[in-house]
Tab-separated table of C-alpha atoms in Angstrom:
chain	number	residue	atom	x	y	z
A	23	MET	CA	166.526	-92.775	44.261
A	24	LYS	CA	164.094	-94.754	46.505
A	25	LEU	CA	162.796	-92.619	49.359
A	26	PRO	CA	162.201	-94.404	52.673
A	27	GLU	CA	158.717	-95.078	53.814
A	28	ILE	CA	157.327	-95.790	57.307
A	29	GLY	CA	157.828	-99.463	57.975
A	30	ASP	CA	161.284	-99.571	56.471
A	31	TRP	CA	162.809	-99.749	59.930
A	32	SER	CA	161.630	-101.187	63.329
A	33	SER	CA	163.713	-99.375	65.964
A	34	PHE	CA	165.237	-96.000	66.745
A	35	GLU	CA	168.584	-97.652	66.269
A	36	GLU	CA	167.667	-98.647	62.712
A	37	LEU	CA	166.269	-95.153	62.126
A	38	ALA	CA	169.696	-93.558	63.202
A	39	ARG	CA	171.482	-95.843	60.722
A	40	LEU	CA	169.082	-94.859	58.022
A	41	GLN	CA	169.909	-91.139	58.729
A	42	ASP	CA	173.664	-91.645	58.886
A	43	ALA	CA	173.651	-93.404	55.462
A	44	ARG	CA	172.370	-90.104	53.903
A	45	LEU	CA	174.739	-87.584	55.526
A	46	ASP	CA	177.608	-87.861	52.986
A	47	ALA	CA	175.213	-87.096	50.215
A	48	VAL	CA	173.727	-84.157	52.184
A	49	LEU	CA	177.243	-82.718	52.763
A	50	ALA	CA	178.157	-83.193	49.172
A	51	ALA	CA	174.983	-81.292	48.068
A	52	ALA	CA	175.762	-78.467	50.534
A	53	ALA	CA	179.270	-78.160	49.009
A	54	ARG	CA	177.622	-77.050	45.783
A	55	SER	CA	175.775	-74.202	47.413
A	56	PRO	CA	177.442	-70.681	47.293
A	57	PHE	CA	176.452	-70.075	50.916
A	58	TYR	CA	178.150	-73.193	52.245
A	59	GLN	CA	181.101	-72.775	49.952
A	60	ARG	CA	181.777	-69.434	51.721
A	61	ARG	CA	181.053	-70.755	55.124
A	62	GLY	CA	182.910	-74.079	54.624
A	63	VAL	CA	181.303	-77.564	54.680
A	64	PRO	CA	182.549	-79.571	57.703
A	65	ALA	CA	183.611	-83.139	57.572
A	66	ASP	CA	180.554	-84.270	59.497
A	67	LEU	CA	177.334	-82.742	60.658
A	68	THR	CA	178.299	-82.588	64.306
A	69	HIS	CA	180.745	-79.775	63.452
A	70	ALA	CA	178.214	-77.710	61.426
A	71	GLU	CA	177.144	-74.467	62.955
A	72	PRO	CA	173.380	-73.794	62.730
A	73	THR	CA	172.044	-72.081	59.582
A	74	THR	CA	169.710	-69.307	60.660
A	75	THR	CA	166.834	-67.475	59.142
A	76	ALA	CA	169.090	-64.369	58.980
A	77	ASP	CA	171.580	-66.574	56.775
A	78	LEU	CA	168.630	-67.255	54.382
A	79	ARG	CA	167.673	-63.591	54.233
A	80	ASP	CA	171.261	-62.635	53.582
A	81	ALA	CA	171.505	-65.239	50.724
A	82	TYR	CA	168.226	-64.006	48.989
A	83	PRO	CA	167.332	-64.839	46.363
A	84	PHE	CA	169.633	-67.659	45.110
A	85	GLY	CA	172.572	-67.735	47.347
A	86	MET	CA	171.508	-71.092	48.681
A	87	LEU	CA	171.121	-72.695	45.297
A	88	ALA	CA	173.018	-75.886	44.716
A	89	VAL	CA	171.759	-76.823	41.219
A	90	ASP	CA	171.488	-75.037	37.843
A	91	ARG	CA	168.446	-72.769	37.781
A	92	ALA	CA	167.138	-74.667	34.823
A	93	GLU	CA	166.605	-77.650	37.180
A	94	LEU	CA	164.225	-75.692	39.503
A	95	ALA	CA	160.516	-76.614	39.433
A	96	THR	CA	159.257	-74.014	41.920
A	97	TYR	CA	160.318	-70.870	43.849
A	98	HIS	CA	158.630	-69.939	47.282
A	99	GLU	CA	159.016	-67.489	50.048
A	100	SER	CA	158.047	-67.804	53.690
A	101	SER	CA	155.172	-65.889	55.219
A	102	GLY	CA	157.520	-63.507	57.016
A	103	SER	CA	155.592	-63.913	60.292
A	104	SER	CA	158.812	-63.180	62.237
A	105	GLY	CA	160.419	-60.704	59.869
A	106	ALA	CA	161.437	-60.431	56.209
A	107	PRO	CA	160.478	-63.587	54.241
A	108	THR	CA	163.076	-66.132	53.201
A	109	ALA	CA	163.370	-67.781	49.687
A	110	SER	CA	163.094	-71.520	49.108
A	111	TYR	CA	163.288	-73.489	45.976
A	112	TYR	CA	162.797	-77.036	44.891
A	113	THR	CA	163.399	-79.470	41.954
A	114	ALA	CA	161.110	-82.027	40.635
A	115	ALA	CA	162.898	-84.690	42.680
A	116	ASP	CA	162.599	-82.496	45.773
A	117	TRP	CA	158.855	-82.425	45.189
A	118	GLU	CA	158.677	-86.267	45.279
A	119	ASP	CA	159.946	-86.021	48.837
A	120	LEU	CA	157.740	-83.011	49.736
A	121	ALA	CA	154.502	-84.591	48.441
A	122	GLY	CA	155.368	-87.927	49.883
A	123	ARG	CA	155.815	-86.517	53.384
A	124	PHE	CA	152.645	-84.483	53.253
A	125	ALA	CA	150.696	-87.567	52.124
A	126	ARG	CA	151.681	-89.341	55.326
A	127	LYS	CA	148.237	-88.826	56.888
A	128	TRP	CA	146.987	-91.870	58.920
A	129	THR	CA	143.660	-91.306	57.317
A	130	GLY	CA	145.225	-91.439	53.918
A	131	ILE	CA	144.495	-89.278	50.742
A	132	ARG	CA	142.386	-91.288	48.354
A	133	GLU	CA	141.619	-91.155	44.740
A	134	SER	CA	137.978	-90.856	45.604
A	135	ASP	CA	138.616	-87.749	47.863
A	136	THR	CA	137.381	-84.218	47.049
A	137	PHE	CA	140.189	-82.311	48.790
A	138	LEU	CA	139.516	-78.626	49.683
A	139	VAL	CA	142.789	-76.655	50.061
A	140	ARG	CA	142.149	-73.629	52.280
A	141	THR	CA	145.727	-72.326	52.787
A	142	PRO	CA	147.732	-69.719	50.752
A	143	TYR	CA	148.888	-70.531	47.363
A	144	ALA	CA	150.897	-67.571	46.067
A	145	LEU	CA	154.613	-67.758	47.096
A	146	MET	CA	154.087	-69.937	50.300
A	147	ILE	CA	154.480	-73.569	49.844
A	148	THR	CA	151.490	-74.742	51.883
A	149	GLY	CA	148.723	-74.708	49.279
A	150	HIS	CA	150.913	-76.063	46.479
A	151	LEU	CA	152.126	-78.823	48.861
A	152	ALA	CA	148.651	-80.121	49.525
A	153	HIS	CA	147.622	-79.699	45.906
A	154	ALA	CA	150.636	-81.676	44.725
A	155	ALA	CA	150.051	-84.531	47.246
A	156	ALA	CA	146.358	-84.661	46.428
A	157	ARG	CA	146.860	-84.888	42.702
A	158	ARG	CA	149.575	-87.497	43.164
A	159	ALA	CA	146.975	-89.600	44.922
A	160	GLY	CA	144.466	-88.961	42.121
A	161	ALA	CA	142.196	-86.785	44.309
A	162	THR	CA	139.966	-83.963	43.094
A	163	VAL	CA	141.378	-80.617	44.383
A	164	VAL	CA	139.282	-77.675	45.263
A	165	PRO	CA	141.667	-74.704	45.404
A	166	ALA	CA	139.967	-72.531	48.127
A	167	ASP	CA	142.911	-70.238	48.903
A	168	ASN	CA	142.274	-68.325	52.146
A	169	ARG	CA	144.121	-65.224	50.988
A	170	SER	CA	141.782	-64.513	48.082
A	171	SER	CA	138.806	-62.111	48.529
A	172	ALA	CA	137.162	-64.118	45.732
A	173	MET	CA	136.622	-67.069	48.291
A	174	PRO	CA	134.967	-65.584	51.428
A	175	TYR	CA	133.464	-67.797	54.080
A	176	GLY	CA	129.952	-67.708	52.632
A	177	ARG	CA	131.228	-69.093	49.474
A	178	LEU	CA	133.567	-71.546	51.194
A	179	ILE	CA	130.599	-73.088	53.194
A	180	ARG	CA	128.583	-73.455	49.924
A	181	VAL	CA	131.423	-75.287	48.200
A	182	LEU	CA	132.184	-77.398	51.322
A	183	HIS	CA	128.532	-78.415	51.403
A	184	ASP	CA	127.490	-78.698	47.722
A	185	LEU	CA	130.677	-80.382	46.395
A	186	ASP	CA	130.546	-83.130	49.144
A	187	VAL	CA	134.135	-82.304	50.233
A	188	THR	CA	135.678	-85.215	52.006
A	189	VAL	CA	138.984	-83.775	53.212
A	190	THR	CA	140.175	-80.318	53.985
A	191	TRP	CA	143.649	-78.568	54.641
A	192	SER	CA	143.689	-75.339	56.730
A	193	LEU	CA	144.747	-73.602	59.839
A	194	PRO	CA	143.048	-74.994	62.895
A	195	THR	CA	141.329	-71.606	63.452
A	196	GLU	CA	139.858	-71.885	59.993
A	197	THR	CA	137.800	-74.905	60.958
A	198	LEU	CA	136.251	-72.863	63.864
A	199	LEU	CA	135.394	-70.002	61.504
A	200	TRP	CA	133.721	-72.530	59.227
A	201	VAL	CA	131.545	-73.572	62.209
A	202	ALA	CA	130.396	-70.062	62.784
A	203	ALA	CA	129.900	-69.353	59.033
A	204	ALA	CA	127.993	-72.744	58.540
A	205	ARG	CA	125.603	-71.916	61.390
A	206	LEU	CA	124.926	-68.458	59.921
A	207	ALA	CA	124.203	-70.242	56.550
A	208	GLY	CA	121.657	-72.529	58.334
A	209	TYR	CA	123.911	-75.585	58.515
A	210	GLU	CA	125.084	-77.637	61.576
A	211	PRO	CA	128.761	-78.791	61.086
A	212	GLY	CA	128.383	-82.279	62.528
A	213	ARG	CA	125.200	-83.046	60.637
A	214	ASP	CA	124.950	-81.352	57.324
A	215	PHE	CA	128.404	-82.218	55.849
A	216	PRO	CA	128.084	-86.043	55.708
A	217	ALA	CA	130.792	-86.587	53.059
A	218	LEU	CA	133.470	-84.959	55.272
A	219	ARG	CA	135.779	-87.589	56.759
A	220	ALA	CA	138.964	-85.673	57.941
A	221	LEU	CA	140.313	-82.218	58.712
A	222	PHE	CA	143.929	-81.753	58.010
A	223	VAL	CA	145.376	-78.821	59.966
A	224	ALA	CA	148.701	-76.992	60.456
A	225	GLY	CA	150.270	-73.585	60.685
A	226	GLU	CA	149.678	-72.681	64.377
A	227	PRO	CA	150.068	-74.435	67.755
A	228	LEU	CA	147.183	-76.665	68.608
A	229	SER	CA	146.414	-77.784	72.098
A	230	PRO	CA	144.761	-81.202	72.808
A	231	ALA	CA	141.641	-79.485	74.065
A	232	ARG	CA	141.082	-77.408	70.860
A	233	ARG	CA	141.889	-80.443	68.655
A	234	ALA	CA	139.289	-82.401	70.511
A	235	ARG	CA	136.706	-79.610	70.373
A	236	ILE	CA	137.136	-79.158	66.659
A	237	GLY	CA	136.759	-82.918	66.081
A	238	ALA	CA	133.575	-83.024	68.239
A	239	LEU	CA	132.100	-80.100	66.413
A	240	TRP	CA	132.702	-81.620	62.954
A	241	GLY	CA	132.457	-85.266	63.976
A	242	VAL	CA	135.632	-86.276	62.138
A	243	PRO	CA	139.222	-86.774	62.958
A	244	VAL	CA	141.534	-83.740	63.186
A	245	VAL	CA	144.817	-84.708	61.582
A	246	GLU	CA	147.566	-82.273	62.555
A	247	GLU	CA	150.734	-81.591	60.698
A	248	TYR	CA	153.766	-79.395	61.421
A	249	GLY	CA	156.161	-77.951	58.925
A	250	ALA	CA	157.828	-74.860	57.228
A	251	THR	CA	158.188	-73.403	53.785
A	252	GLU	CA	161.892	-73.824	54.088
A	253	ALA	CA	161.612	-77.562	54.651
A	254	GLY	CA	158.157	-78.798	53.923
A	255	SER	CA	156.162	-81.150	56.221
A	256	LEU	CA	158.247	-82.120	59.232
A	257	ALA	CA	155.761	-84.007	61.384
A	258	GLY	CA	152.370	-85.504	61.318
A	259	VAL	CA	149.947	-86.942	63.962
A	260	CYS	CA	149.515	-90.675	64.218
A	261	PRO	CA	146.284	-92.647	64.976
A	262	HIS	CA	147.061	-92.423	68.581
A	263	GLY	CA	147.242	-88.611	68.610
A	264	ARG	CA	150.966	-88.245	68.939
A	265	LEU	CA	152.787	-85.765	66.628
A	266	HIS	CA	155.781	-87.635	65.123
A	267	LEU	CA	158.725	-86.048	63.289
A	268	TRP	CA	159.474	-87.377	59.781
A	269	ALA	CA	163.000	-88.157	60.972
A	270	ASP	CA	163.693	-90.628	58.172
A	271	ARG	CA	163.454	-87.851	55.572
A	272	VAL	CA	164.712	-84.903	57.767
A	273	LEU	CA	167.367	-85.265	60.566
A	274	VAL	CA	165.985	-83.329	63.657
A	275	GLU	CA	167.827	-81.862	66.603
A	276	VAL	CA	167.157	-79.346	69.366
A	277	ARG	CA	169.301	-76.310	70.130
A	278	ASP	CA	169.372	-74.642	73.614
A	279	PRO	CA	169.389	-70.874	72.802
A	280	ALA	CA	170.970	-70.189	76.235
A	281	THR	CA	173.993	-72.483	75.799
A	282	GLY	CA	174.148	-73.023	71.996
A	283	GLN	CA	174.253	-76.819	72.651
A	284	VAL	CA	172.728	-79.014	69.967
A	285	LYS	CA	171.268	-82.390	71.070
A	286	PRO	CA	168.978	-84.966	69.626
A	287	ASP	CA	166.039	-84.361	71.972
A	288	GLY	CA	164.782	-82.062	74.844
A	289	ARG	CA	163.386	-78.626	74.740
A	290	GLY	CA	164.696	-75.715	72.700
A	291	ARG	CA	164.604	-74.461	69.021
A	292	LEU	CA	164.130	-77.177	66.436
A	293	VAL	CA	167.054	-77.688	64.088
A	294	VAL	CA	166.465	-79.620	60.846
A	295	THR	CA	168.654	-81.029	58.191
A	296	PRO	CA	166.684	-82.268	55.144
A	297	LEU	CA	168.068	-85.619	53.937
A	298	TYR	CA	166.725	-85.568	50.378
A	299	ARG	CA	167.107	-82.067	49.117
A	300	ASP	CA	168.900	-81.101	45.828
A	301	ALA	CA	168.104	-77.533	45.153
A	302	MET	CA	168.663	-75.969	48.462
A	303	PRO	CA	170.534	-78.036	50.973
A	304	LEU	CA	170.220	-76.998	54.637
A	305	LEU	CA	172.698	-77.997	57.392
A	306	ARG	CA	171.233	-77.701	60.776
A	307	TYR	CA	168.660	-75.077	59.849
A	308	GLU	CA	167.358	-73.541	63.076
A	309	LEU	CA	163.591	-72.784	62.906
A	310	GLU	CA	162.289	-70.041	65.146
A	311	ASP	CA	160.020	-72.453	66.935
A	312	GLU	CA	160.209	-73.601	70.523
A	313	VAL	CA	159.596	-77.324	70.761
A	314	GLU	CA	160.140	-80.394	72.907
A	315	VAL	CA	161.383	-83.554	71.173
A	316	THR	CA	161.195	-86.979	72.808
A	317	TYR	CA	162.097	-90.496	71.701
A	318	ARG	CA	159.640	-93.094	73.042
A	319	ALA	CA	157.868	-96.046	71.600
A	320	CYS	CA	154.328	-95.518	70.246
A	321	ALA	CA	151.532	-97.999	69.732
A	322	CYS	CA	151.344	-96.892	66.100
A	323	GLY	CA	154.707	-98.622	65.508
A	324	TRP	CA	156.259	-95.820	63.390
A	325	TRP	CA	159.438	-95.532	65.467
A	326	LEU	CA	159.655	-91.832	65.010
A	327	PRO	CA	160.393	-89.135	67.601
A	328	ASP	CA	157.509	-87.070	69.123
A	329	VAL	CA	157.432	-83.269	68.942
A	330	TRP	CA	155.434	-80.869	71.059
A	331	VAL	CA	155.257	-77.432	69.286
A	332	LEU	CA	155.163	-74.664	71.868
A	333	GLY	CA	155.117	-71.692	69.513
A	334	ARG	CA	157.418	-69.139	67.868
A	335	SER	CA	160.392	-68.418	70.225
A	336	ALA	CA	159.488	-64.706	69.914
A	337	HIS	CA	156.162	-65.543	71.546
A	338	VAL	CA	157.333	-68.029	74.129
A	339	GLY	CA	159.020	-67.101	77.469
A	340	HIS	CA	156.159	-65.464	79.166
A	341	ALA	CA	154.609	-67.037	82.301
A	342	VAL	CA	152.068	-68.627	80.036
A	343	THR	CA	152.163	-69.725	76.422
A	344	GLN	CA	149.469	-69.464	73.787
A	345	VAL	CA	149.046	-73.301	73.870
A	346	ASP	CA	148.679	-73.181	77.717
A	347	LEU	CA	145.861	-70.628	77.475
A	348	GLU	CA	144.203	-72.384	74.590
A	349	GLU	CA	144.036	-75.558	76.547
A	350	GLN	CA	142.293	-73.665	79.403
A	351	VAL	CA	139.791	-71.962	77.027
A	352	PHE	CA	138.779	-75.113	75.154
A	353	SER	CA	138.576	-77.087	78.334
A	354	LEU	CA	135.472	-75.004	79.176
A	355	PRO	CA	132.243	-77.058	78.825
A	356	ALA	CA	131.294	-77.496	75.145
A	357	GLU	CA	127.762	-76.045	75.887
A	358	PHE	CA	129.313	-72.612	76.543
A	359	GLY	CA	129.900	-72.562	72.795
A	360	VAL	CA	133.303	-70.754	72.859
A	361	LEU	CA	134.967	-70.701	69.395
A	362	PHE	CA	137.053	-67.590	69.516
A	363	TRP	CA	139.303	-65.927	72.083
A	364	ARG	CA	142.233	-63.582	72.473
A	365	ALA	CA	144.535	-62.553	75.280
A	366	ARG	CA	147.084	-59.919	76.228
A	367	ILE	CA	149.896	-60.353	78.851
A	368	ASP	CA	151.617	-57.443	80.565
A	369	GLY	CA	153.919	-58.575	83.293
A	370	ALA	CA	151.889	-60.390	85.813
A	371	ARG	CA	148.603	-59.147	84.362
A	372	LEU	CA	146.692	-61.273	81.881
A	373	GLU	CA	143.600	-60.147	80.066
A	374	ILE	CA	141.452	-62.665	78.244
A	375	GLN	CA	138.423	-62.067	75.969
A	376	ILE	CA	136.118	-64.960	74.843
A	377	GLU	CA	133.107	-64.922	72.721
A	378	VAL	CA	130.129	-66.446	74.587
A	379	ASN	CA	126.353	-66.147	74.262
A	380	ALA	CA	124.425	-64.278	77.051
A	381	ARG	CA	123.115	-67.404	78.672
A	382	HIS	CA	126.524	-68.743	79.647
A	383	ARG	CA	128.486	-65.465	79.901
A	384	ALA	CA	128.711	-65.382	83.702
A	385	ALA	CA	129.567	-69.081	84.121
A	386	ALA	CA	132.224	-69.018	81.431
A	387	THR	CA	133.859	-65.939	82.952
A	388	ARG	CA	134.035	-67.420	86.430
A	389	ALA	CA	135.147	-70.819	85.172
A	390	LEU	CA	138.001	-69.530	83.014
A	391	ALA	CA	139.247	-66.960	85.490
A	392	ALA	CA	139.401	-69.647	88.266
A	393	ALA	CA	141.187	-72.226	86.067
A	394	VAL	CA	143.879	-69.704	84.774
A	395	THR	CA	144.475	-68.204	88.265
A	396	ASP	CA	144.900	-71.629	89.624
A	397	ALA	CA	147.279	-72.650	87.001
A	398	TYR	CA	149.482	-69.505	86.852
A	399	ALA	CA	150.641	-66.814	89.247
A	400	LEU	CA	148.932	-63.998	87.418
A	401	ASP	CA	146.329	-61.364	87.912
A	402	VAL	CA	143.707	-62.618	85.539
A	403	THR	CA	140.793	-60.641	84.038
A	404	VAL	CA	138.252	-62.449	81.848
A	405	ASP	CA	135.860	-60.503	79.623
A	406	ALA	CA	133.116	-62.540	78.032
A	407	VAL	CA	131.888	-60.631	74.904
A	408	PRO	CA	128.853	-61.401	72.631
A	409	PRO	CA	129.356	-63.542	69.445
A	410	GLY	CA	130.352	-61.343	66.596
A	411	ARG	CA	132.671	-59.046	68.736
A	412	LEU	CA	135.911	-60.895	67.981
A	413	VAL	CA	134.939	-62.322	64.634
A	414	PRO	CA	132.396	-59.943	62.884
A	415	VAL	CA	129.425	-61.575	61.254
A	416	GLU	CA	130.176	-59.567	58.100
A	417	LEU	CA	133.399	-61.483	57.681
A	418	LEU	CA	131.574	-64.822	57.781
A	419	THR	CA	128.811	-63.833	55.379
A	420	ALA	CA	130.380	-61.502	52.897
A	421	ALA	CA	129.844	-62.108	49.133
A	422	PRO	CA	132.850	-62.666	46.906
A	423	ASP	CA	134.532	-59.817	45.228
A	424	VAL	CA	134.417	-59.721	41.450
A	425	LEU	CA	138.162	-59.265	41.109
A	426	LYS	CA	138.038	-57.932	37.567
A	427	PRO	CA	139.235	-54.453	36.555
A	428	ARG	CA	136.694	-52.028	35.154
A	429	MET	CA	137.265	-48.839	33.211
A	430	LEU	CA	133.836	-47.859	31.735
A	431	PHE	CA	131.165	-46.439	34.044
A	432	GLY	CA	127.624	-45.169	33.593
A	433	PRO	CA	126.152	-41.829	34.687
A	434	GLY	CA	126.381	-41.133	38.340
A	435	GLU	CA	128.605	-44.206	39.033
A	436	PRO	CA	131.680	-43.494	41.104
A	437	TRP	CA	134.682	-43.997	38.763
A	438	ASP	CA	137.481	-43.594	41.262
A	439	ALA	CA	137.793	-47.432	41.300
A	440	ALA	CA	138.909	-47.519	37.617
A	441	HIS	CA	141.860	-49.935	36.942
A	442	ARG	CA	141.426	-51.499	40.389
A	443	TYR	CA	140.370	-54.990	41.240
A	444	TYR	CA	137.103	-54.831	43.142
């Protein structure tokens, strides 16, 4: 089966025809799933009720499986950031689609790249996804899992520098932690990592101001992606900075949670129907993300809809969102050196903390308080704290754990750690 690639269509109308041509196969695959057999597969997608995260939890572990288990290549579970994790599984053919979508970075993934993967491996898909796409391109993979105590930030910076890493994959926040850790190790990010050519990021909302600040600090493009364990990569940023949904591989819609109406664009919860999925077909799977989807031409010529990710629906609905605040924080002058912040909202009260050095503390406090107060009808308090308060220095300089069990100890050694990994 030939998967579509960008350039196979030249208008939104052609994109819609490409999607429609796959829907019969999608519905036929769903008819082999025990979950959809019980629910009933509609004659067309417009009559399908959304599949929810709760449905996936109820179907754990293999109630969504539409192929023989012998055909499965991998099994995964979500992070469970909004509740119990959900199961997902993929065939080898599914992985061709997954890896192909991930590889759609406008900077490309090259055979000559040394690709550092700094996201979880384990049961989540994110690390495996980047690993598969990089190996597919012939790149060298550095598996720097961010959930392993064997790969603390001190070691990460050494590897990033000494191996001449060219491309990385991580949360956006990780790249700022690297800035702080690199400086503690005596390096300057924009100067001492000359091989680096791009930072691939995903996993959390990213404001334009923070993306620009990360790019300026490292001196390379910040290539954003958006996706989910249940569906893989769903969108990627184009050379013009717009985040486009991979609508040729995944049909995307938006559901208004207040009315239940599902429509092709607008603001609401993102609803996705993968168009090339054998192991685990999903009909109108509703992600718990608040988004805004628009269809408008872009200079990149991709003819794909835009998506603006506002955050988890559980975290959206206050007078201000995380992305809103992040935009204000990273719009502060670069010389203030703000890398880390946090905030807490309680009704009309908003408390913000930012890490700032002593020289700029007063100016940063005044500037951020004024900007947020002007933008939102809130009682704002800004507390500028010294560097190391929000992200401890020890976290950024710790040595790696051995991670090997030990049972034999010498005289005077504490042996209460026997059989543990330490």
